[in-house]
Coordinates of C-alpha atoms in Angstrom, one line a residue:
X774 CA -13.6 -21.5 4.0
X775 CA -10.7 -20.3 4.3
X776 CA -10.3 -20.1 0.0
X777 CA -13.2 -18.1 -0.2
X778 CA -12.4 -15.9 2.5
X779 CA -9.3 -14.8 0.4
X780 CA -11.4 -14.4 -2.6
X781 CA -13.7 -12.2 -0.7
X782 CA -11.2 -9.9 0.0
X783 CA -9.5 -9.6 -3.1
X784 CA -12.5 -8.9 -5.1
X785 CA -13.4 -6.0 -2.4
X786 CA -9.6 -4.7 -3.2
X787 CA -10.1 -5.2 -6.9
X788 CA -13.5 -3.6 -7.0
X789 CA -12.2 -0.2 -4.3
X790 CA -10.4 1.6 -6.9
X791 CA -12.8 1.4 -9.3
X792 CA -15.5 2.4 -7.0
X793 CA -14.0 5.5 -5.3
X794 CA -13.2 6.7 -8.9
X795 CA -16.5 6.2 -9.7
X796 CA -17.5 8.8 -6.5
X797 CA -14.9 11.4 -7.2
X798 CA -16.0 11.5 -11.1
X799 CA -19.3 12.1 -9.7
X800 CA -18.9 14.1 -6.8
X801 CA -15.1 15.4 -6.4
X802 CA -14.2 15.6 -2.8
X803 CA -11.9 12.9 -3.0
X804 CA -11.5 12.9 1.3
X805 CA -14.5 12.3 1.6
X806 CA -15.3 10.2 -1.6
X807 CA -12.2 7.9 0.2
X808 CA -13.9 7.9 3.7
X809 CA -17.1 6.6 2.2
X810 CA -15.9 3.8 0.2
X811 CA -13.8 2.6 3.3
X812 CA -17.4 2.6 5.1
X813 CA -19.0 0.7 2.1
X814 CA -15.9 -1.7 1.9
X815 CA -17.3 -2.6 5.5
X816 CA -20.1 -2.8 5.3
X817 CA -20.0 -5.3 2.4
X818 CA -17.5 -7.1 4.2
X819 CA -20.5 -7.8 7.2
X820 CA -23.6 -8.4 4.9
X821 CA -21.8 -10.2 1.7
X822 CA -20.8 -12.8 3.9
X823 CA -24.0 -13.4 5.4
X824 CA -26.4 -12.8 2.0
X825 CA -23.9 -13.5 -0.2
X826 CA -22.4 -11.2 -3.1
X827 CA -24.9 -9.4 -4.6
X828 CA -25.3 -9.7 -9.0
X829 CA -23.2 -6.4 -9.5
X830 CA -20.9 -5.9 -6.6
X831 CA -19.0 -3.1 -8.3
X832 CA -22.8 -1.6 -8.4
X833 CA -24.1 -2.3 -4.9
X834 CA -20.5 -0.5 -3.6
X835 CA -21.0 2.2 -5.8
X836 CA -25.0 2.8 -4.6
X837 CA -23.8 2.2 -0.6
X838 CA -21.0 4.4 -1.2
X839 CA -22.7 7.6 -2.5
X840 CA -25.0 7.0 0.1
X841 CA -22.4 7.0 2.8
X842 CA -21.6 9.9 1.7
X843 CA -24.5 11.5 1.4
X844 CA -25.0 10.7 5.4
X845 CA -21.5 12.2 6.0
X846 CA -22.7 15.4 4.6
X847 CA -25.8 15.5 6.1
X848 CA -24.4 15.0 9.7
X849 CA -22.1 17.9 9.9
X850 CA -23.5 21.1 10.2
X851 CA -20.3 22.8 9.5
X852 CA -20.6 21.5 5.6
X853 CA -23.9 22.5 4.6
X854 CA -22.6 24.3 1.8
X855 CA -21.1 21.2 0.7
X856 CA -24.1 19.4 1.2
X857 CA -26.2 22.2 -1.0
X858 CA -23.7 21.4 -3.6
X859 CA -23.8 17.6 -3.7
X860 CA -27.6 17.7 -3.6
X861 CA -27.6 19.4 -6.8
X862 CA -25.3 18.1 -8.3
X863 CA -26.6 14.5 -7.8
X864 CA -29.7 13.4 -9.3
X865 CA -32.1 11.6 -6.3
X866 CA -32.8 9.1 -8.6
X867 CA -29.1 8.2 -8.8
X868 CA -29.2 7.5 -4.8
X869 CA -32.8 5.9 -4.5
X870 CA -34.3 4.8 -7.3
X871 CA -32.0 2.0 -8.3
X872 CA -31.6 -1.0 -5.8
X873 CA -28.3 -1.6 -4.1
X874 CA -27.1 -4.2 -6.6
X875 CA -28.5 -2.6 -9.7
X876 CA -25.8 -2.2 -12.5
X877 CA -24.9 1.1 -13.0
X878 CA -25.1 3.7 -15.7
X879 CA -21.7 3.7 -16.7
X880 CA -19.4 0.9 -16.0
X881 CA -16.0 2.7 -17.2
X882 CA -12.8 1.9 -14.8
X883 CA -11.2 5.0 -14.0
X884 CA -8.5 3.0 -12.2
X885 CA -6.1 4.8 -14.5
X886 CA -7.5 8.1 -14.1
X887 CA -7.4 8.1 -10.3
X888 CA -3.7 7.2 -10.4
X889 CA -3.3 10.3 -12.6
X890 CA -5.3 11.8 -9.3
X891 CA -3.1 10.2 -6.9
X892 CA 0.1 11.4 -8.6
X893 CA -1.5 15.3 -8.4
X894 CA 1.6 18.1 -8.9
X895 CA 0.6 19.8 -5.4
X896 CA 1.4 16.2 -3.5
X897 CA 4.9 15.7 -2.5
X898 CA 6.9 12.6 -4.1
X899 CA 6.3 10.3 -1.3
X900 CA 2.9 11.1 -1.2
X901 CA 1.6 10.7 -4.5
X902 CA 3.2 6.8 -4.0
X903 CA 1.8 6.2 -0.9
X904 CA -1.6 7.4 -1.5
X905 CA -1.8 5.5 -5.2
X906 CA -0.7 2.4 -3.0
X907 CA -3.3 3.0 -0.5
X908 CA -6.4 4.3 -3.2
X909 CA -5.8 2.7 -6.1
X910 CA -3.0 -0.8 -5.5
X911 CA -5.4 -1.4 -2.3
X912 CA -2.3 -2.0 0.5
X913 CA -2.5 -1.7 3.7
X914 CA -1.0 1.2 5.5
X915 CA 1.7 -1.9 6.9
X916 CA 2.6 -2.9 3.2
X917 CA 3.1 0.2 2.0
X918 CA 5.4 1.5 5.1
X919 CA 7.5 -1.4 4.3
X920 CA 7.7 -1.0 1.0
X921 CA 9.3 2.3 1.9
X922 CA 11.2 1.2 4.8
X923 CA 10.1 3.6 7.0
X924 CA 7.7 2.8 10.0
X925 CA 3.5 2.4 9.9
X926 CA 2.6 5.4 11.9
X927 CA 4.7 7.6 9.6
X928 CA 3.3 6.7 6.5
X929 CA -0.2 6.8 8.2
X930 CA 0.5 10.4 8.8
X931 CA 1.5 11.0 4.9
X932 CA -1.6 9.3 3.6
X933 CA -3.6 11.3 5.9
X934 CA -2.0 14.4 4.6
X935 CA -1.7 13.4 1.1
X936 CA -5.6 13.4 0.9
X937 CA -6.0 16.9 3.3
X938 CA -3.9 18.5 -0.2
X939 CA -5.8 17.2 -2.8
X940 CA -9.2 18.4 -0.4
X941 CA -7.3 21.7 -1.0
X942 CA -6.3 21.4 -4.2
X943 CA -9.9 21.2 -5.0
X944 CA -8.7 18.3 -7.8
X945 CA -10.9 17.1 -10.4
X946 CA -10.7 13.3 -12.1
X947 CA -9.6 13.7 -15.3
X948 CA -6.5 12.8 -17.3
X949 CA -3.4 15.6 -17.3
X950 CA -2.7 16.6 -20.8
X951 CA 0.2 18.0 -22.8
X952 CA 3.4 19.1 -20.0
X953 CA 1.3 18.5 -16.9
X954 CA 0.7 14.8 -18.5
X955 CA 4.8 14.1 -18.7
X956 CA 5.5 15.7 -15.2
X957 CA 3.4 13.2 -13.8
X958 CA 4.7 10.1 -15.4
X959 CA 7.9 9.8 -13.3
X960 CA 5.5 9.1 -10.2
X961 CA 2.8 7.1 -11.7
X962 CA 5.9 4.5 -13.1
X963 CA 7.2 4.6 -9.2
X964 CA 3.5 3.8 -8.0
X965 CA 3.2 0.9 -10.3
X966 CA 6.7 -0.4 -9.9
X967 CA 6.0 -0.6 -5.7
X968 CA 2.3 -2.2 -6.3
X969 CA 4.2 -4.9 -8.9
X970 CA 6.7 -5.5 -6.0
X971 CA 4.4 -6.1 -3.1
X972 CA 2.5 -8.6 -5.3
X973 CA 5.0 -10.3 -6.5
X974 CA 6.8 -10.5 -3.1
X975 CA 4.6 -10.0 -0.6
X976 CA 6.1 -8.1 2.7
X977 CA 4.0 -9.6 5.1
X978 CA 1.2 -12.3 5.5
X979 CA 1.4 -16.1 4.9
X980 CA 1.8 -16.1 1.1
X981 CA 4.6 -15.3 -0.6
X982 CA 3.3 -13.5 -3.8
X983 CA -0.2 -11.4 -3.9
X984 CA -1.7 -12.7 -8.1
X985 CA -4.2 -9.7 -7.3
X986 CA -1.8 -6.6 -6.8
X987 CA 0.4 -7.9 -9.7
X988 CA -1.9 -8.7 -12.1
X989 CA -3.4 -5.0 -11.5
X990 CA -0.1 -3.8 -11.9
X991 CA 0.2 -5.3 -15.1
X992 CA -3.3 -4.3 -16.5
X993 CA -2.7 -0.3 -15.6
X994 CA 0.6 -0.4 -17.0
X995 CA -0.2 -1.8 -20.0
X996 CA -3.4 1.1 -20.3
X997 CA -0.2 3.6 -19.1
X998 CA 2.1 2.0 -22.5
X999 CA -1.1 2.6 -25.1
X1000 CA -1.3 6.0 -23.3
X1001 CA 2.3 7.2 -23.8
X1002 CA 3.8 4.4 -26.6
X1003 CA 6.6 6.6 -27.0
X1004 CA 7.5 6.5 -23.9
X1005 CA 10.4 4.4 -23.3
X1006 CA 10.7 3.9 -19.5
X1007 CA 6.8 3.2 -19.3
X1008 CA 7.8 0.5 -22.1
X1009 CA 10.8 -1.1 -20.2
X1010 CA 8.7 -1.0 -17.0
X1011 CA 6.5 -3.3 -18.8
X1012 CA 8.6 -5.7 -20.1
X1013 CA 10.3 -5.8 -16.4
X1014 CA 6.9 -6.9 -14.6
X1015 CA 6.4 -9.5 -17.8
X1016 CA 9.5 -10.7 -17.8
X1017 CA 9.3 -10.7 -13.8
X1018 CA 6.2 -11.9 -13.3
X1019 CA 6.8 -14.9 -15.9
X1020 CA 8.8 -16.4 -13.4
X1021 CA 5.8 -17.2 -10.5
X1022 CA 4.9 -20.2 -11.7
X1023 CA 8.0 -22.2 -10.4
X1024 CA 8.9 -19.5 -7.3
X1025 CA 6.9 -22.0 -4.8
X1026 CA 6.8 -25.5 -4.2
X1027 CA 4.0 -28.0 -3.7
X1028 CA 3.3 -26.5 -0.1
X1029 CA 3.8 -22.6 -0.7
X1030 CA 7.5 -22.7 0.2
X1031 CA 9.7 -20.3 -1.6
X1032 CA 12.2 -21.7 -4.3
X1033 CA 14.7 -18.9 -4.7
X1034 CA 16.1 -18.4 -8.2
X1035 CA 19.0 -20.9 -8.8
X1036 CA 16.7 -24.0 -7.6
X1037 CA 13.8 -23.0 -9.9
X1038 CA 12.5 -25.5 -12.5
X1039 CA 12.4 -23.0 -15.6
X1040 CA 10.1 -25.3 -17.5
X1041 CA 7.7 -24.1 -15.6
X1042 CA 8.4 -20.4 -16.4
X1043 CA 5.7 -18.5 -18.7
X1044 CA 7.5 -18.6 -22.3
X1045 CA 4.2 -16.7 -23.7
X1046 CA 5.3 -13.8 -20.9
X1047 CA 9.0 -14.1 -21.5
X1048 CA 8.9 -14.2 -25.5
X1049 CA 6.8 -11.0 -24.9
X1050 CA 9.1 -9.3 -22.4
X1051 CA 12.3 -9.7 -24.4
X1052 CA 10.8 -8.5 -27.3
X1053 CA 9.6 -5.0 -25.8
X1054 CA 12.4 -4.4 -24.3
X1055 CA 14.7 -5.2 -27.8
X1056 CA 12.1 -3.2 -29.5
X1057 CA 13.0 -0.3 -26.8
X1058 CA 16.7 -0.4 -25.9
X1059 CA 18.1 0.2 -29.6
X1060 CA 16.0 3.6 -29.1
X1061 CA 18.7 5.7 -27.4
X1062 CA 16.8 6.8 -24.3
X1063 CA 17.6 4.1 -22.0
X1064 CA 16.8 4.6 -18.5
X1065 CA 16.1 2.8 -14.9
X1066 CA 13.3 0.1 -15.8
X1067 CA 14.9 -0.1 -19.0
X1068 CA 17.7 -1.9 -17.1
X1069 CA 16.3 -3.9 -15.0
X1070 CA 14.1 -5.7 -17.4
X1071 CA 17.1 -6.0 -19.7
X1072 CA 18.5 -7.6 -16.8
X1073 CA 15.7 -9.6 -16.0
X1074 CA 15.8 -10.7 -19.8
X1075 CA 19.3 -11.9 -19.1
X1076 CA 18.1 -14.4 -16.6
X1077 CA 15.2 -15.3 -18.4
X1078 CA 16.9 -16.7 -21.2
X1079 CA 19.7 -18.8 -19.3
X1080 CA 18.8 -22.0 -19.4
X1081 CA 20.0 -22.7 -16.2
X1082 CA 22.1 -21.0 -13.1
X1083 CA 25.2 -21.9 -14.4
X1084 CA 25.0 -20.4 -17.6
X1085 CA 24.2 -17.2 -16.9
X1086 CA 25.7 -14.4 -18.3
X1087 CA 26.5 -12.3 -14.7
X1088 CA 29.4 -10.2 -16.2
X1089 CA 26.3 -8.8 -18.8
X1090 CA 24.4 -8.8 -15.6
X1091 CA 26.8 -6.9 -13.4
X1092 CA 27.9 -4.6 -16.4
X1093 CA 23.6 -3.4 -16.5
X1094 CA 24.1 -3.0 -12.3
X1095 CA 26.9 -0.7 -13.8
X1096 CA 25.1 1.4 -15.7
X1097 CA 22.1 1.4 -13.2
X1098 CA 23.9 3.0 -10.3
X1099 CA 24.6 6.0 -12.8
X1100 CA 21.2 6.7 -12.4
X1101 CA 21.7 7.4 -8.7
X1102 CA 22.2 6.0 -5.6
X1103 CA 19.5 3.3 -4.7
X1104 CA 20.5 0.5 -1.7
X1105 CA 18.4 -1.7 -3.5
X1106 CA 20.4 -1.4 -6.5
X1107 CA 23.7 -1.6 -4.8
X1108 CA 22.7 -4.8 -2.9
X1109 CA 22.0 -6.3 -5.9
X1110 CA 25.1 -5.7 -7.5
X1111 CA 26.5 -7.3 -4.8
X1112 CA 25.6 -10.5 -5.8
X1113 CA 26.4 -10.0 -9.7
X1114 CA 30.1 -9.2 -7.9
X1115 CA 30.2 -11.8 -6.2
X1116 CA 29.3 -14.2 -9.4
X1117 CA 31.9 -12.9 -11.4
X1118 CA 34.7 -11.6 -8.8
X1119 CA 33.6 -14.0 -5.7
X1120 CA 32.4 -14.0 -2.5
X1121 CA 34.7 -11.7 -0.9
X1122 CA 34.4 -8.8 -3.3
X1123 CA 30.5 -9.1 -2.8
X1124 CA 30.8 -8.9 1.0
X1125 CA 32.8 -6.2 0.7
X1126 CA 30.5 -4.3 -1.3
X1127 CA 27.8 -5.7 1.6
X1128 CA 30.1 -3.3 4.5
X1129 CA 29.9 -0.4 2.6
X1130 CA 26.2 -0.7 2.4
X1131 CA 25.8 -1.2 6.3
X1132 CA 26.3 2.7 6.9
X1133 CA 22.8 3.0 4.7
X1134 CA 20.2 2.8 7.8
X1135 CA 17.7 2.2 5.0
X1136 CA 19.2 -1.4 4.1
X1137 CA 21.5 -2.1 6.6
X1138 CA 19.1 -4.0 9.0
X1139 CA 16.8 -4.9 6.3
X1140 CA 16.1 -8.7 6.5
X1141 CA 17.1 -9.0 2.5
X1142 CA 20.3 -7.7 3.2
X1143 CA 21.3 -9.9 5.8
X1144 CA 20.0 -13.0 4.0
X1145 CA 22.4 -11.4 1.1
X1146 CA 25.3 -11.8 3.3
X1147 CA 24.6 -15.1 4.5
X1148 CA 24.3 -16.1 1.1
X1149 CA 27.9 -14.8 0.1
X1150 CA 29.1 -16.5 3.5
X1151 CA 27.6 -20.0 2.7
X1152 CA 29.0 -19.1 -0.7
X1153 CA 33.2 -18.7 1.4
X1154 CA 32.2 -21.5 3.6
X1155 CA 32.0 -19.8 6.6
X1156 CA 29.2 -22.2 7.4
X1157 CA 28.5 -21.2 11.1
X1158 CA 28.5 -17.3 10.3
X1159 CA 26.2 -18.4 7.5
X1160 CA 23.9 -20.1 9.4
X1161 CA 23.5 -17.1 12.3
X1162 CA 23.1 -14.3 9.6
X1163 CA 19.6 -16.7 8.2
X1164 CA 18.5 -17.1 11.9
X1165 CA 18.9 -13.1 12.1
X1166 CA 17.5 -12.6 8.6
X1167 CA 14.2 -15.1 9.0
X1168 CA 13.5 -13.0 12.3
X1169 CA 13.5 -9.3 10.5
X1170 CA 11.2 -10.5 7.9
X1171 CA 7.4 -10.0 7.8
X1172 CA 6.6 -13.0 5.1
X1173 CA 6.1 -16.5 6.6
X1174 CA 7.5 -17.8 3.4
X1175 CA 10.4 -16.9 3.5
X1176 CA 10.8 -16.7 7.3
X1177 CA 10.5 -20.6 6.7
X1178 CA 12.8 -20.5 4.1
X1179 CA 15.8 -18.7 5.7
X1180 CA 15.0 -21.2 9.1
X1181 CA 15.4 -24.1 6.4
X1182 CA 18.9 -22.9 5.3
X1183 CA 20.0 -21.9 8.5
X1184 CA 18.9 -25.6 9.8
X1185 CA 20.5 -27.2 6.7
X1186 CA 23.4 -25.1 7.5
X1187 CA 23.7 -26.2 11.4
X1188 CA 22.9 -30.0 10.6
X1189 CA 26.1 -30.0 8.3
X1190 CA 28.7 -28.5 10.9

């Protein structure tokens, strides 16, 4: 029950996007297009389960949905001009003639488009990510909070906002073109980036990695690279999630427990995902304009082709951290040169890169940090400090997975002193 249950829900969150792009194509208003999907979402959530899922889901939302909204319009007197215009612009035969599950006339995904949307030049930086998350990567309001570090109710507030401008902005789905196109790539990369993350790392829940979210990720990006080929950072953001994401397969054991890195079996990594990953990004590099993504999936490609911990290449790695942090201050980014310190210099230098970070309130009580430094203080053999830091670290963290992982260290720790 509890397999189909998840299915359920994943192809409601794989089939939202492409249904709310459907309603803002048709009738713009994206507010309200977003309110009415939300309602249809629900209200497939009650009867699916009982009747079953209809033959064309994506249809039946997209039927339920325009009537939703229809019904919101309807029901507020204040908006009767808006009603007027939705009536004539919307065929009756489009809400009534057709039954709920009937397929409809055009089954384009706009998914793409809508992140174009979401990414609109009148919505501040944060917003633009946080409303793609929400419209198009299907998080929750929690997930994507987390992903920024900041807490729900603030990011509720931006989302909320975020969709107030574009009411304003009277915005239109289509795709930007020429300048406009360019400006907006920047933010569309981020959006992707974050969705990739939370699927491959879930930040809360009982799995650890989200196939959905990641796979999606994936998919759009690769629509992004035929879009803009040129485009070198859209390229290496590619090859990062392939080369990333090639790794799944051996990042949980027989039970769902999370194998960090240096225990994985690479056998079982995707060579078909790997092979295609380091050959973007070699393709891409030798170009000149090397940037942020470009980076990390070179040093992603790094660790993908060790064949084990041990041979490594972390001074290759930590010279790439180098030329990362040119590119601006990021805590993520410094945490993670932290480690490649500490492979190549020890312990010690890596923990003292770790204090300098503790003065960053975005990082500094961030469970991954703390499970950092009890890493590099299992790594000195300070073997009771070790073991507190992974108690401290498996309580800040949302994701049963590796809450259980981080208690099994700890424990292994403890039962060795």
């Amino acid at each position: 029950m509890n397999g189909a249950h998840h299915g359920f829900e994943d192809l409601l969150r794989e089939l939202a996007p492409q249904v709310l792009a459907a309603l803002v194509r048709r009738h713009g208003a994206f507010d309200a297009c977003e309110d009415a999907v939300q309602e249809a979402l629900l209200a497939a959530a009650l009867q699916w389960r009982e009747a079953g899922v209809p033959d064309s889901p994506r249809g039946w939302l997209v039927t339920v949905a325009s009537r939703k909204l229809v019904d919101q319009v309807r029901s507020e007197a204040a908006r009767r001009r808006r009603e007027d215009a939705l009536a004539l612009a919307t065929p009756q035969s489009a809400l009534l003639a057709h039954a709920a599950d009937a397929v409809p006339a055009s089954d384009r995904d706009d998914s793409l488009t809508l992140l174009f949307l979401c990414c609109h030049p009148s919505l501040s930086a944060p917003s633009r990510i946080a409303l793609t998350l929400r419209a198009v990567g299907g998080l929750t309001t929690a997930q994507i909070a987390a992903a920024f570090l900041v807490p729900e109710p603030t990011m509720a507030q931006r989302i909320s906002r975020a969709k107030q401008t574009l009411k304003s902005a009277g915005t239109a789905l289509s795709l930007p073109e020429g300048p406009e196109c360019a400006e907006r790539l920047a933010a569309v990369r981020h959006v992707l980036y974050l969705v990739f993350n939370e699927g491959y790392t879930t930040t809360g829940g009982t799995g650890l990695t989200s196939l959905e979210l990641s796979t999606e990720a994936i998919r759009l990006t690769r629509l992004l690279h035929r879009l803009v080929p040129e485009d070198t950072e859209t390229a290496g953001l590619l090859a990062l999630m392939l080369l990333t994401d090639a790794r799944r397969p051996a990042r949980t054991g027989p039970h769902g427990e999370l194998v960090p890195l240096a225990e994985q079996d690479r056998r079982r990594w995707d060579r078909r995902l790997i092979a295609e990953g380091v050959d973007l990004i070699s393709r891409t590099l030798p170009r000149g304009q090397v940037g942020p993504y470009q980076l990390q999936a070179a040093i992603a490609a790094v660790h993908d082709e060790a064949e084990d911990t041990d041979s490594t290449d972390w001074p290759q790695i930590l010279a790439l951290y180098d030329l990362l942090e040119q590119f601006g201050p990021n805590p993520v980014t410094s945490l993670n040169r932290a480690v490649a310190v500490a492979m190549v210099q020890g312990p010690a230098a890596g923990l003292d890169l770790l204090a300098e970070l503790e003065g960053d309130k975005r990082m500094a009580r961030h469970h991954r940090f703390v499970a950092t430094r009890a890493h590099l203080l299992e790594m000195l053999g300070r073997h009771e400090a070790a073991a507190l830091a992974f108690r401290e670290a498996s309580r800040r963290t949302a994701s049963a997975p590796e809450r259980r992982h981080l208690t099994r260290r700890a424990r292994r720790l403890e039962s060795a002193m």
